[in-house]
């Protein structure tokens, strides 16, 4: 956030009442037919470490105002992080002028005015909101101790953040949300092997750094002196981190935009079985492992939806534009305007199965246990075919037991095809990365195609 004197709010973590007052102030400046204002605050910090040293502390804070102006079914958007009246008024004027220069769209909807979604338990934690570098150092200390004790070296990060959003429009829509987040991500490196573990939560106090460190150490030790295996079709058990890295490539297929433009794998129709009956997928902002925002970026309450029910695709997610275009209900999944992606499912949750992860392994005569993937890239977007590599903990399963580490492999798989024959563990975990968060159990697939091996 730029600092240019008294026009900047010193405390970026302003309360929802302050954001709402600011949004109403901006709305009053707009001569447009309809206007929407987003006031977002972000205060995020991250401690990176390597070789048992916290070598980098990063912190970023900002308040941003986004104005969407609609004039004669023409839309313009402008943004600023300067909060004085002159700057705000200039931002409104830019949005209006851009709207006047934009082509009209007869499908431009009226901005929604719906009751605010209910608050979500556990989405905001005061201790996480106030966490400083000392709190993140306390997360790192057990990691360093575990690495030194095991003869490994560690790398990764600990992060804490708080964010706030207020959406207001001239139709009377008004909604505010405050949330927190924390994460610990660890890679342990031994002589010829590595191990990965992670923990994500809305409350930093629920992260157990000693347990996460032990899990990473155990994988690094367990994959020592890895042996090569032949590529081909393998039975695999994917831990939640690995399965989540695949599943996120399906998320955009449930967008009404993707469904409408034909780029979704199920654009031919809803209410059809595309997967195994064992696969059920929800969009659920209120899941206790990953509580999120109960409304979208248009202040429309977000619905908790079954996207896939026992293998049958049931729902697409919409915003006001695609609800109008397709004649469907607005499910409250708008992204900030403008965007090229359309509405998106933001809170994916995979239903668990009846067996534990250990049972899935015990029932595997010959297979591989995979901790995570990396360098995943799309091969065929509509068919959801991707390629990538295993990383940081790949194990052989022999006669129902995890026996030894194996060298990493490259894969080429169709995610929809994989989910045609699958099983899921009963234990759900939150997993994620810089750009996504979801809840998933471990997953077992029978014909996972590995195309080549590596030397590490």
Short mmCIF file of C-alpha atoms in Angstrom, two decimals, residues 103-439:
data_model
loop_
_atom_site.label_atom_id
_atom_site.label_comp_id
_atom_site.label_asym_id
_atom_site.label_seq_id
_atom_site.Cartn_x
_atom_site.Cartn_y
_atom_site.Cartn_z
CA UNK A 103 -19.75 -2.22 -25.99
CA UNK A 104 -23.27 -2.73 -24.61
CA UNK A 105 -24.26 -6.21 -23.48
CA UNK A 106 -28.00 -6.87 -23.34
CA UNK A 107 -27.34 -9.66 -20.85
CA UNK A 108 -25.81 -7.29 -18.29
CA UNK A 109 -27.85 -8.11 -15.20
CA UNK A 110 -29.20 -5.94 -12.45
CA UNK A 111 -26.92 -6.13 -9.44
CA UNK A 112 -28.36 -8.59 -6.93
CA UNK A 113 -29.95 -7.58 -3.66
CA UNK A 114 -30.30 -10.61 -1.41
CA UNK A 115 -30.15 -11.22 2.35
CA UNK A 116 -26.62 -11.48 3.70
CA UNK A 117 -25.38 -15.03 4.16
CA UNK A 118 -25.05 -16.34 7.69
CA UNK A 119 -21.70 -15.96 9.45
CA UNK A 120 -19.49 -19.04 9.37
CA UNK A 121 -18.22 -20.50 12.64
CA UNK A 122 -14.45 -20.68 12.86
CA UNK A 123 -13.64 -18.52 9.84
CA UNK A 124 -12.01 -15.80 11.95
CA UNK A 125 -9.51 -16.35 14.77
CA UNK A 126 -8.27 -13.36 16.76
CA UNK A 127 -4.94 -14.99 17.66
CA UNK A 128 -4.20 -15.68 13.99
CA UNK A 129 -5.26 -12.15 13.03
CA UNK A 130 -2.76 -10.74 15.53
CA UNK A 131 0.05 -13.23 14.85
CA UNK A 132 3.51 -11.74 14.37
CA UNK A 133 6.90 -13.09 13.32
CA UNK A 134 7.36 -14.54 16.81
CA UNK A 135 4.30 -16.76 16.37
CA UNK A 136 5.61 -18.02 13.06
CA UNK A 137 9.03 -18.62 14.65
CA UNK A 138 7.29 -20.83 17.21
CA UNK A 139 5.91 -22.90 14.34
CA UNK A 140 9.38 -23.22 12.82
CA UNK A 141 11.30 -24.18 15.99
CA UNK A 142 9.98 -27.78 16.28
CA UNK A 143 10.63 -28.25 12.57
CA UNK A 144 14.27 -27.27 13.00
CA UNK A 145 14.64 -29.53 16.05
CA UNK A 146 13.14 -32.51 14.20
CA UNK A 147 15.42 -31.95 11.21
CA UNK A 148 18.56 -31.75 13.32
CA UNK A 149 17.59 -34.83 15.33
CA UNK A 150 16.94 -36.86 12.17
CA UNK A 151 20.04 -35.73 10.30
CA UNK A 152 17.93 -33.95 7.66
CA UNK A 153 17.67 -30.36 6.60
CA UNK A 154 14.37 -28.56 6.28
CA UNK A 155 12.88 -26.03 3.89
CA UNK A 156 9.44 -24.49 3.67
CA UNK A 157 7.31 -21.74 5.12
CA UNK A 158 4.98 -20.74 7.91
CA UNK A 159 2.31 -18.15 7.13
CA UNK A 160 -0.46 -16.23 8.84
CA UNK A 161 -2.97 -13.83 7.36
CA UNK A 162 -6.19 -11.93 7.91
CA UNK A 163 -8.49 -10.54 5.27
CA UNK A 164 -11.73 -8.63 5.02
CA UNK A 165 -14.22 -7.93 2.26
CA UNK A 166 -17.25 -5.67 2.01
CA UNK A 167 -19.48 -5.62 -1.08
CA UNK A 168 -22.11 -2.92 -1.54
CA UNK A 169 -24.22 -1.87 -4.51
CA UNK A 170 -26.90 0.63 -5.46
CA UNK A 171 -29.54 -2.12 -5.53
CA UNK A 172 -29.21 -2.32 -1.74
CA UNK A 173 -26.87 -5.29 -1.57
CA UNK A 174 -24.47 -5.18 1.37
CA UNK A 175 -22.31 -7.96 2.84
CA UNK A 176 -19.11 -8.14 4.90
CA UNK A 177 -16.77 -10.97 5.83
CA UNK A 178 -13.57 -11.30 7.87
CA UNK A 179 -11.38 -14.38 7.79
CA UNK A 180 -7.99 -15.66 8.90
CA UNK A 181 -5.65 -18.34 7.65
CA UNK A 182 -2.46 -20.11 8.69
CA UNK A 183 -0.20 -22.68 7.07
CA UNK A 184 2.90 -24.75 7.66
CA UNK A 185 4.57 -26.37 4.66
CA UNK A 186 7.66 -28.56 5.14
CA UNK A 187 10.11 -30.44 2.97
CA UNK A 188 12.73 -32.54 4.75
CA UNK A 189 15.81 -33.52 2.77
CA UNK A 190 18.02 -36.49 3.67
CA UNK A 191 21.06 -37.87 1.84
CA UNK A 192 19.18 -39.25 -1.17
CA UNK A 193 15.51 -38.73 -0.34
CA UNK A 194 12.93 -36.11 0.64
CA UNK A 195 9.67 -36.00 2.58
CA UNK A 196 6.74 -33.59 2.57
CA UNK A 197 4.04 -32.62 5.06
CA UNK A 198 1.64 -29.70 5.43
CA UNK A 199 -1.05 -28.21 7.64
CA UNK A 200 -3.62 -25.52 6.79
CA UNK A 201 -6.16 -24.02 9.19
CA UNK A 202 -8.15 -20.88 9.93
CA UNK A 203 -6.59 -20.88 13.41
CA UNK A 204 -2.82 -20.96 13.86
CA UNK A 205 -3.31 -22.58 17.27
CA UNK A 206 -4.66 -25.77 15.70
CA UNK A 207 -1.46 -26.44 13.74
CA UNK A 208 0.81 -28.98 15.46
CA UNK A 209 4.29 -28.21 14.07
CA UNK A 210 5.90 -31.19 15.82
CA UNK A 211 3.45 -33.62 14.22
CA UNK A 212 3.86 -32.04 10.78
CA UNK A 213 7.66 -32.17 11.13
CA UNK A 214 7.59 -35.83 12.20
CA UNK A 215 5.47 -36.73 9.18
CA UNK A 216 7.97 -35.07 6.83
CA UNK A 217 10.94 -36.72 8.57
CA UNK A 218 9.30 -40.15 8.41
CA UNK A 219 8.82 -39.81 4.67
CA UNK A 220 12.38 -38.65 4.10
CA UNK A 221 13.70 -41.59 6.11
CA UNK A 222 11.25 -44.06 4.60
CA UNK A 223 12.26 -43.25 1.04
CA UNK A 224 16.03 -43.54 1.62
CA UNK A 225 17.93 -45.35 -1.14
CA UNK A 226 14.93 -45.28 -3.51
CA UNK A 227 14.74 -47.94 -6.18
CA UNK A 228 13.43 -47.58 -9.70
CA UNK A 229 10.19 -49.14 -10.88
CA UNK A 230 8.90 -49.70 -14.38
CA UNK A 231 6.49 -47.12 -15.78
CA UNK A 232 3.03 -48.25 -16.83
CA UNK A 233 -0.38 -48.64 -15.23
CA UNK A 234 -0.17 -48.78 -11.45
CA UNK A 235 -2.57 -48.98 -8.55
CA UNK A 236 -1.94 -45.82 -6.54
CA UNK A 237 -2.99 -44.40 -3.20
CA UNK A 238 -2.77 -40.62 -3.32
CA UNK A 239 -2.53 -38.70 -0.07
CA UNK A 240 -4.83 -35.64 0.13
CA UNK A 241 -2.09 -33.25 -1.00
CA UNK A 242 -1.50 -35.27 -4.17
CA UNK A 243 -5.18 -35.82 -4.94
CA UNK A 244 -5.96 -32.16 -4.29
CA UNK A 245 -3.34 -31.13 -6.84
CA UNK A 246 -5.26 -33.15 -9.45
CA UNK A 247 -8.77 -32.27 -8.32
CA UNK A 248 -8.22 -28.53 -8.59
CA UNK A 249 -7.93 -29.02 -12.37
CA UNK A 250 -11.62 -30.05 -12.39
CA UNK A 251 -12.85 -26.99 -10.47
CA UNK A 252 -13.35 -24.69 -13.45
CA UNK A 253 -15.41 -27.33 -15.29
CA UNK A 254 -18.29 -26.62 -12.88
CA UNK A 255 -18.41 -22.96 -13.90
CA UNK A 256 -21.53 -21.92 -15.83
CA UNK A 257 -19.19 -20.18 -18.28
CA UNK A 258 -17.28 -23.38 -19.02
CA UNK A 259 -20.53 -25.34 -19.26
CA UNK A 260 -21.99 -22.75 -21.64
CA UNK A 261 -18.97 -22.33 -23.94
CA UNK A 262 -18.47 -26.09 -24.32
CA UNK A 263 -15.12 -26.36 -22.58
CA UNK A 264 -16.43 -28.43 -19.65
CA UNK A 265 -16.20 -32.21 -19.80
CA UNK A 266 -19.94 -32.36 -19.05
CA UNK A 267 -21.13 -29.62 -21.44
CA UNK A 268 -23.27 -32.29 -23.11
CA UNK A 269 -25.53 -32.38 -20.10
CA UNK A 270 -26.13 -32.42 -16.36
CA UNK A 271 -27.67 -35.23 -14.32
CA UNK A 272 -25.54 -37.88 -16.01
CA UNK A 273 -23.11 -40.32 -14.46
CA UNK A 274 -19.57 -39.30 -15.42
CA UNK A 275 -17.78 -40.90 -12.45
CA UNK A 276 -17.83 -43.85 -10.10
CA UNK A 277 -20.75 -43.86 -7.68
CA UNK A 278 -18.11 -43.60 -4.93
CA UNK A 279 -17.27 -40.02 -5.93
CA UNK A 280 -19.26 -37.19 -4.34
CA UNK A 281 -18.10 -33.58 -4.54
CA UNK A 282 -19.55 -30.55 -2.79
CA UNK A 283 -18.98 -26.83 -2.84
CA UNK A 284 -19.33 -26.02 0.86
CA UNK A 285 -18.12 -22.75 2.36
CA UNK A 286 -19.17 -23.88 5.86
CA UNK A 287 -17.09 -27.05 6.11
CA UNK A 288 -15.37 -26.97 9.53
CA UNK A 289 -11.94 -27.78 8.07
CA UNK A 290 -12.08 -24.87 5.64
CA UNK A 291 -14.69 -22.28 6.66
CA UNK A 292 -15.03 -19.56 4.06
CA UNK A 293 -17.01 -16.59 2.83
CA UNK A 294 -20.80 -17.14 2.79
CA UNK A 295 -21.41 -14.76 -0.11
CA UNK A 296 -19.76 -13.96 -3.42
CA UNK A 297 -18.18 -10.84 -4.88
CA UNK A 298 -21.61 -9.49 -5.81
CA UNK A 299 -22.93 -9.82 -2.21
CA UNK A 300 -25.10 -12.75 -3.30
CA UNK A 301 -25.39 -15.53 -0.67
CA UNK A 302 -23.37 -18.55 -1.77
CA UNK A 303 -25.27 -21.82 -1.92
CA UNK A 304 -23.80 -25.04 -0.54
CA UNK A 305 -24.09 -27.31 -3.56
CA UNK A 306 -23.68 -30.98 -4.44
CA UNK A 307 -21.60 -30.70 -7.63
CA UNK A 308 -21.32 -34.48 -8.04
CA UNK A 309 -23.61 -36.91 -6.23
CA UNK A 310 -22.58 -40.59 -6.31
CA UNK A 311 -20.90 -40.07 -9.67
CA UNK A 312 -23.70 -37.97 -11.22
CA UNK A 313 -22.94 -34.33 -12.05
CA UNK A 314 -25.75 -32.32 -10.46
CA UNK A 315 -24.84 -28.64 -10.47
CA UNK A 316 -23.02 -25.79 -12.10
CA UNK A 317 -22.18 -22.59 -10.26
CA UNK A 318 -23.54 -19.27 -11.50
CA UNK A 319 -23.31 -15.54 -10.92
CA UNK A 320 -25.84 -12.86 -11.84
CA UNK A 321 -24.68 -12.73 -15.49
CA UNK A 322 -24.85 -16.46 -16.18
CA UNK A 323 -28.01 -16.91 -14.12
CA UNK A 324 -29.66 -14.44 -16.49
CA UNK A 325 -28.05 -15.84 -19.63
CA UNK A 326 -28.91 -19.48 -18.90
CA UNK A 327 -32.18 -18.90 -17.10
CA UNK A 328 -30.88 -20.54 -13.95
CA UNK A 329 -30.83 -19.65 -10.28
CA UNK A 330 -27.97 -17.46 -9.07
CA UNK A 331 -25.89 -19.74 -6.81
CA UNK A 332 -23.69 -16.91 -5.52
CA UNK A 333 -20.32 -17.82 -7.06
CA UNK A 334 -19.27 -14.57 -8.74
CA UNK A 335 -15.61 -13.56 -8.86
CA UNK A 336 -14.56 -9.90 -8.73
CA UNK A 337 -15.32 -8.01 -11.93
CA UNK A 338 -13.80 -7.98 -14.43
CA UNK A 339 -12.59 -11.55 -14.90
CA UNK A 340 -12.20 -13.96 -17.76
CA UNK A 341 -13.14 -17.07 -15.82
CA UNK A 342 -16.81 -16.67 -14.99
CA UNK A 343 -18.31 -17.94 -11.72
CA UNK A 344 -16.22 -20.49 -9.83
CA UNK A 345 -16.65 -23.12 -7.13
CA UNK A 346 -14.45 -21.79 -4.32
CA UNK A 347 -14.81 -24.39 -1.56
CA UNK A 348 -14.41 -27.93 -2.92
CA UNK A 349 -15.02 -30.81 -0.52
CA UNK A 350 -14.68 -34.49 -1.48
CA UNK A 351 -16.81 -36.85 0.58
CA UNK A 352 -14.92 -39.56 2.45
CA UNK A 353 -15.44 -43.29 2.04
CA UNK A 354 -15.95 -46.13 4.54
CA UNK A 355 -12.31 -47.27 4.79
CA UNK A 356 -9.25 -45.77 6.42
CA UNK A 357 -6.17 -44.95 4.40
CA UNK A 358 -4.44 -47.90 6.03
CA UNK A 359 -7.23 -50.20 4.84
CA UNK A 360 -6.86 -48.90 1.27
CA UNK A 361 -3.15 -49.70 1.48
CA UNK A 362 -3.73 -53.09 3.13
CA UNK A 363 -6.01 -54.12 0.25
CA UNK A 364 -3.35 -53.21 -2.35
CA UNK A 365 -1.21 -56.14 -3.46
CA UNK A 366 1.16 -54.10 -5.64
CA UNK A 367 1.05 -50.34 -5.94
CA UNK A 368 2.48 -46.96 -5.07
CA UNK A 369 1.77 -44.47 -2.27
CA UNK A 370 2.20 -40.87 -3.47
CA UNK A 371 2.66 -37.88 -1.15
CA UNK A 372 2.40 -35.04 -3.66
CA UNK A 373 2.93 -33.96 -7.26
CA UNK A 374 4.64 -31.05 -8.96
CA UNK A 375 4.87 -29.36 -12.37
CA UNK A 376 1.36 -30.43 -13.28
CA UNK A 377 0.38 -29.09 -16.69
CA UNK A 378 -2.75 -29.42 -18.80
CA UNK A 379 -2.56 -31.69 -21.84
CA UNK A 380 -6.24 -31.59 -22.88
CA UNK A 381 -8.39 -29.09 -21.03
CA UNK A 382 -11.86 -30.38 -21.95
CA UNK A 383 -10.97 -34.02 -21.26
CA UNK A 384 -9.13 -32.97 -18.06
CA UNK A 385 -5.92 -34.76 -19.07
CA UNK A 386 -2.84 -33.58 -17.19
CA UNK A 387 0.80 -34.49 -16.86
CA UNK A 388 3.23 -34.06 -13.98
CA UNK A 389 5.65 -35.79 -11.63
CA UNK A 390 5.66 -37.33 -8.17
CA UNK A 391 7.69 -35.63 -5.46
CA UNK A 392 8.87 -35.76 -1.84
CA UNK A 393 7.73 -39.18 -0.72
CA UNK A 394 6.82 -41.93 -3.20
CA UNK A 395 6.62 -45.45 -1.75
CA UNK A 396 6.16 -49.00 -2.96
CA UNK A 397 3.20 -50.97 -1.62
CA UNK A 398 3.76 -54.74 -1.59
CA UNK A 399 1.25 -57.27 -0.27
CA UNK A 400 -0.64 -54.56 1.61
CA UNK A 401 2.40 -52.93 3.24
CA UNK A 402 4.40 -49.79 2.52
CA UNK A 403 7.87 -51.25 2.04
CA UNK A 404 10.41 -48.81 0.59
CA UNK A 405 10.94 -45.63 -1.37
CA UNK A 406 10.88 -45.52 -5.15
CA UNK A 407 12.29 -43.00 -7.57
CA UNK A 408 9.92 -40.37 -8.86
CA UNK A 409 7.84 -40.92 -11.97
CA UNK A 410 6.15 -38.80 -14.62
CA UNK A 411 2.46 -39.40 -15.25
CA UNK A 412 -0.11 -38.65 -17.92
CA UNK A 413 -3.71 -39.19 -16.76
CA UNK A 414 -7.29 -38.19 -17.47
CA UNK A 415 -8.82 -37.06 -14.19
CA UNK A 416 -12.38 -37.87 -15.28
CA UNK A 417 -11.27 -41.35 -16.36
CA UNK A 418 -9.48 -41.92 -13.05
CA UNK A 419 -12.60 -41.04 -11.10
CA UNK A 420 -14.52 -43.68 -13.00
CA UNK A 421 -12.95 -46.33 -10.75
CA UNK A 422 -11.91 -44.99 -7.37
CA UNK A 423 -12.08 -45.36 -3.60
CA UNK A 424 -11.67 -42.77 -0.87
CA UNK A 425 -10.49 -42.92 2.70
CA UNK A 426 -12.64 -41.86 5.63
CA UNK A 427 -10.14 -39.22 6.83
CA UNK A 428 -10.62 -35.79 5.30
CA UNK A 429 -7.85 -33.20 5.35
CA UNK A 430 -7.54 -29.62 4.24
CA UNK A 431 -4.88 -29.22 1.58
CA UNK A 432 -3.88 -26.40 -0.70
CA UNK A 433 -1.30 -24.08 -2.15
CA UNK A 434 -0.84 -20.38 -2.75
CA UNK A 435 -3.84 -20.26 -5.07
CA UNK A 436 -6.34 -22.83 -3.79
CA UNK A 437 -7.70 -24.59 -0.74
CA UNK A 438 -9.90 -27.69 -0.60
CA UNK A 439 -10.88 -30.60 1.63
#
